[in-house]
Short mmCIF file of C-alpha atoms in Angstrom, two decimals:
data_model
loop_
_atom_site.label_atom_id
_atom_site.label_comp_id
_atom_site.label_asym_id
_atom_site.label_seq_id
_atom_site.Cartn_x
_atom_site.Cartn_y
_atom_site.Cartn_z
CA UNK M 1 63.40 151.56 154.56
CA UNK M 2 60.59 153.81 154.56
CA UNK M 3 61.47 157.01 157.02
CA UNK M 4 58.13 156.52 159.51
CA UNK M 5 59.38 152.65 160.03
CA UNK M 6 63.05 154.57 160.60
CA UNK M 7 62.36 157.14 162.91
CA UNK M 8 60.61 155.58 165.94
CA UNK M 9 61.76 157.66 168.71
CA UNK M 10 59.52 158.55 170.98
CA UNK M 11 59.72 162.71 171.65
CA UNK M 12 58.20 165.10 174.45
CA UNK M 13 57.61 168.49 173.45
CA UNK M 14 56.89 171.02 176.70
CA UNK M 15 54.55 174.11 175.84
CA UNK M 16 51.40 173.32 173.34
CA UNK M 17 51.86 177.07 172.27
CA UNK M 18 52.55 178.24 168.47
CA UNK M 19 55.93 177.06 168.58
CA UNK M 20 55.63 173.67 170.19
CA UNK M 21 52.50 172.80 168.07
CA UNK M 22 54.35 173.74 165.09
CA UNK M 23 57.34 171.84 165.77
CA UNK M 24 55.04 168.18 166.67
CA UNK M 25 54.09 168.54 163.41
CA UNK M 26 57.33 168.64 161.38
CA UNK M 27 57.91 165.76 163.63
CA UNK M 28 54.47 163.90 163.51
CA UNK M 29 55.99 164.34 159.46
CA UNK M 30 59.31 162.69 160.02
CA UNK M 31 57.49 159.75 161.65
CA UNK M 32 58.48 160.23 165.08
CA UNK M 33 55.69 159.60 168.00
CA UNK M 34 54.95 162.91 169.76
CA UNK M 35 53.74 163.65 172.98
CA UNK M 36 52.97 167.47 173.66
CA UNK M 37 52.07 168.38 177.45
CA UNK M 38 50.50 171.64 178.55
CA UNK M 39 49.55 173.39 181.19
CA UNK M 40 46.75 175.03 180.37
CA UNK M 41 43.23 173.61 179.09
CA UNK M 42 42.11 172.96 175.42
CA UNK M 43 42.05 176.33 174.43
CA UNK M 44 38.98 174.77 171.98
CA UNK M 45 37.15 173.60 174.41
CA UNK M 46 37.64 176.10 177.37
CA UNK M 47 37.32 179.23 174.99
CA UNK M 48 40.08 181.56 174.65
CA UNK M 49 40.63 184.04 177.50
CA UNK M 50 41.76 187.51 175.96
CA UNK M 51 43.51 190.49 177.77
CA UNK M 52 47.20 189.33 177.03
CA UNK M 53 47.64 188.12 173.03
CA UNK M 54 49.87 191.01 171.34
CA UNK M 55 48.17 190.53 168.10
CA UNK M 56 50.55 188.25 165.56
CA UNK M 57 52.61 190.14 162.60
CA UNK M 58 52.98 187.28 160.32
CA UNK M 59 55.36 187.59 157.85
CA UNK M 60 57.87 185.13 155.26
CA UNK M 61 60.00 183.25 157.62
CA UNK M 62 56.45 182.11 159.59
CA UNK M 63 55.31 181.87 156.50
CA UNK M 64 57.82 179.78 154.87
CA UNK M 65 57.50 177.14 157.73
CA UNK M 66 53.62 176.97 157.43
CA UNK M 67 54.07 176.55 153.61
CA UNK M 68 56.41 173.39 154.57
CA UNK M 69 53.82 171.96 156.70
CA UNK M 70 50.84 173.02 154.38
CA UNK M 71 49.57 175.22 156.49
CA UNK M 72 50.22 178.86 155.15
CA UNK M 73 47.06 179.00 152.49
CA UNK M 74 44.81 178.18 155.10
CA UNK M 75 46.23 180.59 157.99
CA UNK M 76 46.31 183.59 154.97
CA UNK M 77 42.97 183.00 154.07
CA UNK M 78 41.98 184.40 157.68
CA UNK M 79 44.77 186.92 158.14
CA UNK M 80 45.04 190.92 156.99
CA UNK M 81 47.24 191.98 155.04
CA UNK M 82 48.95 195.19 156.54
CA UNK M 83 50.99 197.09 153.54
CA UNK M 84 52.29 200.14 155.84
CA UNK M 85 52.27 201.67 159.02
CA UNK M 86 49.12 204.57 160.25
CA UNK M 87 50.87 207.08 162.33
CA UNK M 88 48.62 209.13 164.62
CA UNK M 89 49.76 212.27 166.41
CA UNK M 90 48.06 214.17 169.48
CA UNK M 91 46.40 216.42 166.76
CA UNK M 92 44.85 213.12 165.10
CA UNK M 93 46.85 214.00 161.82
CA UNK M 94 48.34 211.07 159.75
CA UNK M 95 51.23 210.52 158.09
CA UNK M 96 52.23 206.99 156.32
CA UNK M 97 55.26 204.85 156.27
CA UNK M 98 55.28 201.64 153.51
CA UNK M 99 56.50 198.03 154.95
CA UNK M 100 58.10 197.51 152.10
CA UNK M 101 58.11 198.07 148.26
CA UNK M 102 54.88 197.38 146.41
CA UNK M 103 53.10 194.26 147.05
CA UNK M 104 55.20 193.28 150.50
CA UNK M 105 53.61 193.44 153.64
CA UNK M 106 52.86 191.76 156.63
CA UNK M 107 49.40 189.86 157.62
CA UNK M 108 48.05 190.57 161.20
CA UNK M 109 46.43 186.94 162.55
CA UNK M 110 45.03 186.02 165.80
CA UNK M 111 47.15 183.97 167.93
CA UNK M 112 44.48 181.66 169.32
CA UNK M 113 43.10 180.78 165.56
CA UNK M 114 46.48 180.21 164.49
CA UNK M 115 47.46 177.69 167.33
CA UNK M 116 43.85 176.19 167.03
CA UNK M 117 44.74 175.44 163.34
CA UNK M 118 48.42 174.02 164.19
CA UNK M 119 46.88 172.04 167.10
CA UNK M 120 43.88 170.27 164.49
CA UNK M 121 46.50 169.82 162.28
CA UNK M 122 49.35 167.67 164.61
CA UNK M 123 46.26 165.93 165.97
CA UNK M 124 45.20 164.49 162.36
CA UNK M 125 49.02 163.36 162.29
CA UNK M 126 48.73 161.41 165.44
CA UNK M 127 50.18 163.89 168.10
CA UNK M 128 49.41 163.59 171.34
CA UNK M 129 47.91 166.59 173.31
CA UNK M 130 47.82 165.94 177.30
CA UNK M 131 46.54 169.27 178.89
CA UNK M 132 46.32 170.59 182.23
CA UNK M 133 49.77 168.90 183.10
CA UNK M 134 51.68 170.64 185.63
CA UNK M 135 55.23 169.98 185.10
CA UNK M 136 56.72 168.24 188.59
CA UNK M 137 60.50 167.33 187.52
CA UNK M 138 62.57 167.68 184.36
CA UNK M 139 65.27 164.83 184.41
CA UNK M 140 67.66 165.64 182.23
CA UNK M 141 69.76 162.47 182.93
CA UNK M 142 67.01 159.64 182.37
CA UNK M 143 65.62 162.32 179.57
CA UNK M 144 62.23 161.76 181.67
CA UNK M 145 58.74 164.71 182.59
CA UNK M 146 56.96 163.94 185.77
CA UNK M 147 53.52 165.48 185.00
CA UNK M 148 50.49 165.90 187.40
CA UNK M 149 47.94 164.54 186.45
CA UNK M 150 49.02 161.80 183.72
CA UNK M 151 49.09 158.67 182.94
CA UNK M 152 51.50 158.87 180.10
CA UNK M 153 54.92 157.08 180.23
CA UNK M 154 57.46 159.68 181.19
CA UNK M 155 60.56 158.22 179.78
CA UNK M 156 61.36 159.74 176.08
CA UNK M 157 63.95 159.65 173.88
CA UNK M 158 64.20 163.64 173.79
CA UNK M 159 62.67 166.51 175.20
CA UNK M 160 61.84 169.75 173.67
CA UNK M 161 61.01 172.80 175.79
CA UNK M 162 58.79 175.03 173.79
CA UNK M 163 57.27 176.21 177.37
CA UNK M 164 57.73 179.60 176.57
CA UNK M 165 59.58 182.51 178.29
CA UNK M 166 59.31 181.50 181.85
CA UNK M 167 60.22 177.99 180.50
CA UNK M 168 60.03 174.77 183.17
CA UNK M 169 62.63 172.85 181.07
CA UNK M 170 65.03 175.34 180.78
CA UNK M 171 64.59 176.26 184.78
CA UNK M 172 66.12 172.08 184.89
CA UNK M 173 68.94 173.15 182.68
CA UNK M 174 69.46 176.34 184.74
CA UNK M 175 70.59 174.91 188.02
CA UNK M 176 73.28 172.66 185.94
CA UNK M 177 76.92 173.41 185.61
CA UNK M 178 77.93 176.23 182.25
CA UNK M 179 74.51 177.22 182.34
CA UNK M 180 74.43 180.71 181.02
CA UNK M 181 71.45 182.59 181.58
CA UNK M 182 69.76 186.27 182.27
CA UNK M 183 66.30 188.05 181.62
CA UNK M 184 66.18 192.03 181.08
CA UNK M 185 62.62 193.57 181.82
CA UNK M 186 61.91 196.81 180.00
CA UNK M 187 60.26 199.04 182.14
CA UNK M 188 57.43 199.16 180.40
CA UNK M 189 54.55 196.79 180.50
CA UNK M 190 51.48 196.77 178.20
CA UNK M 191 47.53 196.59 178.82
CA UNK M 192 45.26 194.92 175.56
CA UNK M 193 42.38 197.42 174.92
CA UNK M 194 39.63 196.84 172.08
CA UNK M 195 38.81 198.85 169.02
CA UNK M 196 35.21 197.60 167.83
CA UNK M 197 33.26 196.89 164.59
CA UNK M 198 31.16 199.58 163.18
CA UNK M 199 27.42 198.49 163.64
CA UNK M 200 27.45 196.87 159.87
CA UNK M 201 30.36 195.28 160.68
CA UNK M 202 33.14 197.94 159.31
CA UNK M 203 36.07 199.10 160.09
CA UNK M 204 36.31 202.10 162.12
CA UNK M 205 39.96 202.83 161.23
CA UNK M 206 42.02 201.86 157.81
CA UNK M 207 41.60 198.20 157.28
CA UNK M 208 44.80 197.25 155.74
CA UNK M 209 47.56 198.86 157.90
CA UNK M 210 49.04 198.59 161.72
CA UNK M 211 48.09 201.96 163.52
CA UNK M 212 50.87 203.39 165.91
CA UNK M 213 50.44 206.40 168.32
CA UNK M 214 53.91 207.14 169.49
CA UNK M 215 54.13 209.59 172.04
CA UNK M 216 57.93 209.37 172.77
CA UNK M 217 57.85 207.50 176.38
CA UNK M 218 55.63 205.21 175.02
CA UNK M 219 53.22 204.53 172.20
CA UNK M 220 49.81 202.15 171.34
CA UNK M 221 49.22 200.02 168.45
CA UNK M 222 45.86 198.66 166.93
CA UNK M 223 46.19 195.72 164.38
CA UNK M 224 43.34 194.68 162.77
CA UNK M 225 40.97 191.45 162.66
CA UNK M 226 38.71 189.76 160.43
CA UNK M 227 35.45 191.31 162.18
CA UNK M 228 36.63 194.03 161.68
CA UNK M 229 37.31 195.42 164.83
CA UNK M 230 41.12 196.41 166.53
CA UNK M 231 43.10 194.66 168.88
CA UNK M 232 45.02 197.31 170.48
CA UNK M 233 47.90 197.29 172.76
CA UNK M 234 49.32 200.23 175.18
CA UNK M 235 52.96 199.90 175.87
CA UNK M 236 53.10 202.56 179.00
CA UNK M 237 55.97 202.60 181.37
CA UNK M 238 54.86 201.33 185.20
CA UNK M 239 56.15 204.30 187.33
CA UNK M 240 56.78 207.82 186.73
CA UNK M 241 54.52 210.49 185.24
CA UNK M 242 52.49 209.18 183.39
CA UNK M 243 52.65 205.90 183.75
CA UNK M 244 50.27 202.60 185.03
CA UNK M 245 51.19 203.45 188.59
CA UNK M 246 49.70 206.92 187.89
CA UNK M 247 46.46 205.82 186.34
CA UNK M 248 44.84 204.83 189.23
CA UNK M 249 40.58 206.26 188.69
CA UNK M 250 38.48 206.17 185.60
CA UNK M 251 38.57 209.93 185.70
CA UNK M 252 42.49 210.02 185.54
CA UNK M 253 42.11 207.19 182.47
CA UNK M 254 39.37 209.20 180.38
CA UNK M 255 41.50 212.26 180.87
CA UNK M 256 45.02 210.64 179.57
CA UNK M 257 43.31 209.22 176.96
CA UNK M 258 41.59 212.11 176.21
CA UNK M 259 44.45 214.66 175.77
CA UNK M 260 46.87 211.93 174.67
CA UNK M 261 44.92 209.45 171.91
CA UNK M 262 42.00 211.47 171.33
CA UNK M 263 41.06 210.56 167.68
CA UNK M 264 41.34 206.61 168.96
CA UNK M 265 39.12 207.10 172.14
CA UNK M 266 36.43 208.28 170.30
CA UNK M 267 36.46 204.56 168.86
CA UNK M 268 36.93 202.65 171.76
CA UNK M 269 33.25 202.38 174.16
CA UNK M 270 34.28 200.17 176.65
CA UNK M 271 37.76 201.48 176.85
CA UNK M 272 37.22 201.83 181.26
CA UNK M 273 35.96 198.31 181.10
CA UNK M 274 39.21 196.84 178.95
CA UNK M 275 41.42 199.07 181.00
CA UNK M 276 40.25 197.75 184.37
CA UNK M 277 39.58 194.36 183.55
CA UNK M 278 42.53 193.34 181.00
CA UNK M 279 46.15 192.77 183.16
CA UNK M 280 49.30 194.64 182.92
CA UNK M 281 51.83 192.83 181.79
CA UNK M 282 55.45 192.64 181.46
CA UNK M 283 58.08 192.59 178.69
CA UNK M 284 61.47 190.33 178.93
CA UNK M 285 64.00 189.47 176.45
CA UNK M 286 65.34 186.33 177.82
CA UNK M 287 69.12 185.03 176.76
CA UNK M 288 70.72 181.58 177.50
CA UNK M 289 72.85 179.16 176.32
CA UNK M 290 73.59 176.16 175.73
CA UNK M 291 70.53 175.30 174.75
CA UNK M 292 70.44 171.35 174.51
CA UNK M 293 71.76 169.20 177.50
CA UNK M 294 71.86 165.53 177.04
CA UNK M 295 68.90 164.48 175.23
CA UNK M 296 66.77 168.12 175.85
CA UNK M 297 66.32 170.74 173.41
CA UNK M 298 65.07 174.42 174.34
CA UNK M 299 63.61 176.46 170.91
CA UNK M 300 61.71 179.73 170.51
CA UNK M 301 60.83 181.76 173.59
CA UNK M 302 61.88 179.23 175.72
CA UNK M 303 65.75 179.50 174.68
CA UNK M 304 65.08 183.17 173.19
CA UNK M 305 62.18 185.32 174.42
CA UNK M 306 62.14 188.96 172.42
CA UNK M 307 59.79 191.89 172.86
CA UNK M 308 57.29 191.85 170.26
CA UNK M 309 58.54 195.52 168.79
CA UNK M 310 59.92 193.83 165.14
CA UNK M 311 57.14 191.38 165.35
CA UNK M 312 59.73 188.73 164.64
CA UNK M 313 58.99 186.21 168.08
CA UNK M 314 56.87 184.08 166.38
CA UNK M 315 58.59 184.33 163.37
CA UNK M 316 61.58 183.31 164.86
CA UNK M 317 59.99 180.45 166.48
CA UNK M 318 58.60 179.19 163.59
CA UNK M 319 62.40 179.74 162.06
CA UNK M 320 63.45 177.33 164.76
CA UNK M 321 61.42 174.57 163.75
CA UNK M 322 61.91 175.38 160.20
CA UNK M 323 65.93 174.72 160.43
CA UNK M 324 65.58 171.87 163.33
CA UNK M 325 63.68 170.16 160.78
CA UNK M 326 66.29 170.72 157.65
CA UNK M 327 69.31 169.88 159.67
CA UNK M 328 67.34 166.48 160.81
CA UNK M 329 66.49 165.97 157.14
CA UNK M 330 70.58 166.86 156.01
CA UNK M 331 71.92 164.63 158.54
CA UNK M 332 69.98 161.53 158.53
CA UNK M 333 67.69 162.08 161.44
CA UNK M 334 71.04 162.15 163.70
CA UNK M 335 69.87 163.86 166.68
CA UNK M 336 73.56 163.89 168.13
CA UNK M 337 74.80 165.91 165.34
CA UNK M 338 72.02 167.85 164.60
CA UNK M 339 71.33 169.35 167.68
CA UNK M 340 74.64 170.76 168.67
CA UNK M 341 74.11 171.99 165.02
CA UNK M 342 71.06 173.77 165.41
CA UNK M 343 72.13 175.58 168.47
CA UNK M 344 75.21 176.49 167.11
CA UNK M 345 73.64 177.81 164.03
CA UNK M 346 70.72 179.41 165.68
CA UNK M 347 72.36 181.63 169.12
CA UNK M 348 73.69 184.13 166.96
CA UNK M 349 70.43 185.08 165.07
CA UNK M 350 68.37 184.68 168.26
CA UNK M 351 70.72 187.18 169.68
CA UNK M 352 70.70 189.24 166.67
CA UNK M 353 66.79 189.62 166.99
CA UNK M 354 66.55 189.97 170.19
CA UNK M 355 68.47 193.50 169.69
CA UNK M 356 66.97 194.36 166.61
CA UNK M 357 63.52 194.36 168.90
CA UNK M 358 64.69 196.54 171.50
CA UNK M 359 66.05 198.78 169.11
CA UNK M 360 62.74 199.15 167.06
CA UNK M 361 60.75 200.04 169.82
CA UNK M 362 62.43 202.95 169.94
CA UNK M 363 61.97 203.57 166.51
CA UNK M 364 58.31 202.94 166.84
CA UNK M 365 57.97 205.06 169.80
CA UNK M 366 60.21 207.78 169.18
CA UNK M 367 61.17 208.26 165.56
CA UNK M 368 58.17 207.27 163.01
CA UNK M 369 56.20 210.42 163.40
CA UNK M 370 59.55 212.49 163.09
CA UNK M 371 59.91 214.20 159.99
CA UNK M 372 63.71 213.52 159.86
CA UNK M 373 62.91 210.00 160.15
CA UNK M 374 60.62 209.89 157.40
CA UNK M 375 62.75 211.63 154.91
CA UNK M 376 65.95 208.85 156.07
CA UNK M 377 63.14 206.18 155.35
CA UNK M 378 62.47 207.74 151.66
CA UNK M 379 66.23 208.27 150.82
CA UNK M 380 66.32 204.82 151.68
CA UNK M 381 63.73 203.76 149.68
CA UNK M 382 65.08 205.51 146.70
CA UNK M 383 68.14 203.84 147.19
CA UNK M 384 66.38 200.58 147.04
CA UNK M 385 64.22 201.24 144.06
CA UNK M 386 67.53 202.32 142.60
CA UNK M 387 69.85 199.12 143.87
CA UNK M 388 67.76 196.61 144.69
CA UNK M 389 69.89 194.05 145.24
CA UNK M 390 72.53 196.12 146.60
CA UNK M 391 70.51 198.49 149.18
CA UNK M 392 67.68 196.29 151.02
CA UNK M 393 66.50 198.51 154.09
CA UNK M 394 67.04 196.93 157.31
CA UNK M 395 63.22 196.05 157.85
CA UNK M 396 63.03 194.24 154.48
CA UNK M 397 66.04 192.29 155.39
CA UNK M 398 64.46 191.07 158.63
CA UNK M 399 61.03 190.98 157.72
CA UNK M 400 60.70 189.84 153.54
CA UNK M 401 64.02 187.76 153.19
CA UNK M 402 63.27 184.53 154.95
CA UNK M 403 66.69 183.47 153.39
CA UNK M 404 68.90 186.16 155.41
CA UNK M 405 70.18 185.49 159.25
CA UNK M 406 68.61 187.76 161.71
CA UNK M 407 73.07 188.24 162.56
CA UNK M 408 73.77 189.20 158.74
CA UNK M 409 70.60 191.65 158.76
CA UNK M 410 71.69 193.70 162.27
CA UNK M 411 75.69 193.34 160.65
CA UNK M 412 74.36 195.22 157.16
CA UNK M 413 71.58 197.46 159.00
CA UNK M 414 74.60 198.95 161.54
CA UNK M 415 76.61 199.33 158.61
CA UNK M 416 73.78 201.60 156.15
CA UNK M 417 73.04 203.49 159.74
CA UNK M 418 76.16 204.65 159.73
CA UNK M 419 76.44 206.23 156.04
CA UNK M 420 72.88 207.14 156.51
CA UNK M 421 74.07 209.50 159.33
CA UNK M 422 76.89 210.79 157.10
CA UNK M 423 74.29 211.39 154.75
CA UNK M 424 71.26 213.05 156.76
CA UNK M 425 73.83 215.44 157.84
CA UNK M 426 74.04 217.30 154.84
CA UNK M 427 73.15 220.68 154.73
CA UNK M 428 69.84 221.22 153.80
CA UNK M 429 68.97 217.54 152.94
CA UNK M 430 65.23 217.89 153.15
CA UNK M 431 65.45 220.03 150.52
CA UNK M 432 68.62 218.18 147.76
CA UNK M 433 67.84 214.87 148.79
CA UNK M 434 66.50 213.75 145.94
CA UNK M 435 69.49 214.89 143.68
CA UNK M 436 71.86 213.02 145.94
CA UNK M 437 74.31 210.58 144.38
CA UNK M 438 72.86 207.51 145.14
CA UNK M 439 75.26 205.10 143.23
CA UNK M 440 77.79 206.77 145.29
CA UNK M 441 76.21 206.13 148.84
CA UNK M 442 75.76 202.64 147.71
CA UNK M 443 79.26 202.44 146.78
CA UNK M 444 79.76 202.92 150.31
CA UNK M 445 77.93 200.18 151.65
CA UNK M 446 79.72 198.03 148.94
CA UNK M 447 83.20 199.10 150.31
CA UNK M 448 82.00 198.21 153.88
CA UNK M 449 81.23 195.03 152.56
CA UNK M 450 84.66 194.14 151.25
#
């Protein structure tokens, strides 16, 4: 039997977002009739409404799922590749930190293209798109979604959330009985701002890298896009000095930026315009469990929202629907089994990123312009050059082996922290470092290991 005449359920999918798009069409695939509600309009036929996208780092897990669904040559062909970080200090001085080793790096991609593309493509598989729904009622005992407007039959044979952070299916599961569940705002928020094109269409700042301007408290990014102008993100705490609360006129906004990011204000024209016009918004790492009840799955932000400070939330997402799909294909299409499965498999690595995240924003704020972090990052690098296999820096581990769990990559990255303390604390380092024994600090790791 052929496996479209096999697998005839009929499946809802909640959210028409990156994930949920993806995921209808490893389904669409497996022969199953989809259903996808949303509540927003047709993003292609309202327009997409800026002021709140977080540019997309792409990199191989993403990746690795597109490739499944035949999808990643066409969403590379329209991304930039970004092979290290820019750092810019108050001074406008750079200094330079590689993603990876040569010819690894990460591609920055607009999130509306990229769901546009996924979207086409479940649609030419016979997915069903029904936007502007407003989601009424999740039953989770008649696996039925009471949607306003709609005319579509509301009795499926499973649901998927894919709703997002502030996800309506999960808010069903939370008022049942075991429900674990909490959300931790940062207290910062961040405000999208706008690099543009030179007037011939170039690229005011290094095309091929993601700029940072950390400032300790808090920091901005700028990743790049095919037109060649920035999308640029300010991640600024919301009270205390300085924060949003304190930016109140124009006057006290050209100032900040003035004293504070004065090489990237230069670049930005309408930076009073973004500022005022673009909304603050919030950051939430969101943790539950379990994440299937009955016949209703949660997956990516809806079961495990992450800031966006390892770029790994899509990624992850798209890791979700990547191993739902395997562990469908390994046992027979057996939702029963597979599902319990996936979550099983899948809680400790959303965990695991969701710490990695907060942890890296500190990095990113704090630590890449210091110049004892940069000399830990290039012992490190040595050490992989050296023992490739047997030292992979912690961001390489998350970011370029689509193979490793998220949980193994924070287990080995706590473990080389703590020899790479041991070792940054030898006298004078800055100045031996590069006669260290580096078979012998990899030794270390190995006995760890063991």
């Amino acid at each position: 039997m052929k496996l479209k005449e096999m697998n005839n359920k009929n499946i809802a999918i909640v959210g028409a977002g990156l994930v949920g798009s993806l995921l209808s069409i490893y389904l669409a695939k497996r022969g199953y009739k989809v259903s996808v509600f949303e509540r927003r309009g047709d993003m292609r036929a309202k327009g997409y409404g800026g002021g709140r996208s977080i540019n997309l780092a792409l990199s191989n897990r993403a990746l690795r799922a597109l490739a499944e669904v035949g999808l990643a040559e066409e969403i590379k062909s329209v991304a930039i590749p970004m092979h290290r970080r820019v750092m810019h200090d108050r001074e406008s001085n750079l200094t330079f930190q590689p993603y990876g080793k040569e010819g690894q790096f990460i591609n920055s991609v607009s999130r509306s293209a990229l769901n546009i593309v996924l979207m086409n493509k479940a649609e030419e598989l016979g997915v069903d798109f029904h936007f502007e729904q407003r989601i009424n009622h999740i039953d989770l005992d008649k696996t039925t979604v009471d949607s306003q407007p709609s005319t579509v039959d509301s009795k499926f044979d499973y649901i998927i959330g894919a709703d997002g952070a502030f996800s309506v299916v999960r808010g069903a599961m939370q008022i049942t009985d075991r429900f674990d569940y909490s959300q931790d705002y940062l207290d910062h928020g961040y405000k999208e701002l706008h690099i543009p094109p030179g007037a011939a269409g170039e690229f005011k700042l290094e095309k091929n890298a993601l700029h940072i301007w950390p400032r300790e408290s808090f920091m901005m990014i700028a990743l790049p896009n095919p037109d060649g102008s920035f999308t640029c993100t300010l991640f600024f705490p919301f009270e205390g000095t300085p924060s949003f609360n304190k930016l109140k006129t124009d006057a006290e906004v050209s100032m900040f930026f003035e004293t504070t990011f004065p090489d990237a204000l230069e670049l930005m024209p309408a930076l009073l315009e973004d500022y005022n016009s673009n909304p603050t918004s919030s950051l939430v790492t969101t943790r539950c469990y379990p994440w299937v009840k009955n016949k209703t799955l949660l997956i990516g932000d809806a079961a495990h929202a992450v800031v966006p400070f390892y770029g790994q939330g899509m990624n992850a997402g798209f890791e979700d629907c990547r191993i739902l799909n395997q562990m469908l294909t390994d046992h027979k299409d057996d939702w029963t089994t597979a599902l319990p499965l996936f979550e099983q498999t899948r809680k400790k690595d959303a965990d695991a990123i969701a710490q990695l995240a907060l942890d890296n924003f500190i990095e990113m704020r704090d630590l890449v312009a210091d110049a004892d972090f940069l000399l830990r990052k290039k012992i490190e690098a040595r050490l992989h050059q050296l023992f490739p296999t047997q030292w992979i820096p912690l961001y390489s581990m998350v970011t370029f082996n689509d193979s490793m769990p998220y949980s193994v990559a924070l287990e080995t990255g706590a473990k080389q922290r703590k020899i790479m303390d041991a070792v940054m604390k030898k006298p004078n380092i800055e100045k031996i470092w590069e006669s260290l024994n580096f078979g012998e600090i990899v030794d270390r790791l190995d006995s760890l290991n063991t």
